[in-house]
Amino acid sequence: MKLIVCSREDRAGMNIRDALLSMESFDEQSKGDYRFYIADDFAIAEIDERLIYADYIDAKLSKYLSFDEILFASRHSSKDRRKIFTVHVSGNVGTADFGGKPYSLAKPAPFTMKNYTLALKEKLDRKPEFEFTLEVTHHGPSEISTPSAFYEIGSTEEEWMDEEAAAIVAESLVEAIRDGRREWNVAVGVGGTHYAPRQTEIMLGTTFTFGHNFAKYTFDSLTAEFLAKAVELSEAGYIIFDEKSVNSRIKKIINKAAEMTGTEVLKTKKVKKEFAL
């Protein structure tokens, strides 16, 4: 069973919860500090703490319910006030400024992320002012050993409270949960900006999906050993790098990590050209 987790402190997450509750029949149960809504093939859990600080939440919730993956339903905040749907894995490279621990990574759920992306892609015409984008790995919780990812609405309270935006996310989450496709190629991404535009294009238009992604702004902290750890956690067969933002030092790190993990290295241009859907 997959578990959607939302925080009572998160307006977007609770809005997504409300949309989910209107779609299915649930058995509502309170256990410990948590409230569960249990359907036939997935469940929702409400927690008190903010999601980014919810380290070890999988271990805490597993005392009350058995599940094999977490989908964090969340808000996204940014100063540019973009209207976006985002997806990403949590974790930290150098510092841990927003939850989690430094140099620590959550275990990704790349197949659900891909199936969610394709489901949401078909619904974007319902909110044409919104766009979809990946984000790179950032913020907590990093201490999550169960496969997980964040599914977000951004970037202000207006978007968090938008009922149609929440409905699109909720429908896409349920479709992804019930989508059995696992034939996607899994990669770790290196390079680009926070919103990873080339990786986003790959996610939307090729047979690839991503686990962790590392932006150019993390390069001062990135090591081959840490990149290899990300590959292993992502169960990735490839490292894809944004050739326009990767310098020679980072290429050496990528090649060393690939050698350590037995993975293939590809440029984003090659992936978009040769692995189109």
Phi, psi and omega in degrees: 000141176262147186238121174271125182246130177227154181255140176293346178271000189242110184295320180293317180299319179289329176293319176295319176303314181300320178296319178297318182295334178279349186263333189226170171262132184232149169263113184272131182218139173255126181222121183060229179268009190242152171245131181246144171238114191248119175259188184294320187233005172202171180219164175240140175235131173262134177233162182276320187284158174297144186299322184294342179255011186270051175299143179064018181295332178295318178294321181293316183286332182291348175291339185245340185209143178268128179207160183239003179199148177243135173244108180278116177268118197214161168276160170235133180244138173203153181289336183279353173061030181293144175268104188218153163254129182233159173216141178191168175260151181265160181147172183226144177267289181266275181275168176236077185279339183225064177089164181075195181235155177297146178050049179219142188227138170287157177279127183283166174233072191294330182288316176295321177301317180294312183294325174296314181302315181291325176293316181292324179306322182287350184248359184297335180292346177284338177224073188295343177283348178265154170230160176260141174209145165287158163239158176283170177296125178196160180056166179279175003279140177263339185267066180231113181267346175278138178308137185203167172197163177258137178235112198235156170243131179226162013226006180228175181301328178302315180285324180299327183264004181287114185293324180290321176299317178296321179296320179298315179296314181300313180298320181291324176298313181295318178298320179294320178299322184267000181271118185274002184294128178224020184274005183290148172283131183256132181226159164256135182258145179226126175107169181091183182271185183301324182267008169042064188299321181286323175294325177297316177300320179295318180298320183281330193233007181228181179276008182263149167231169183238149163265254179279152175226139182235120182284165179301327182292351176265359190299328180295336182257350187281135176234162179296321181295319180289321177296320177297321176299318179296320178298314181295316179296324180282349186052047185269146175259357186217153164243123179251127180240146177280102188297342181277350183233004184255125179267180186295325179295318180290325176300320177296320177297316179299313182295323178293317179297321179296320178294321181294328187250355180070034181255160179265142180256131181227149171274151181300322181299318180294319181297313181296328182280320192254351183233032181295148176294000000 
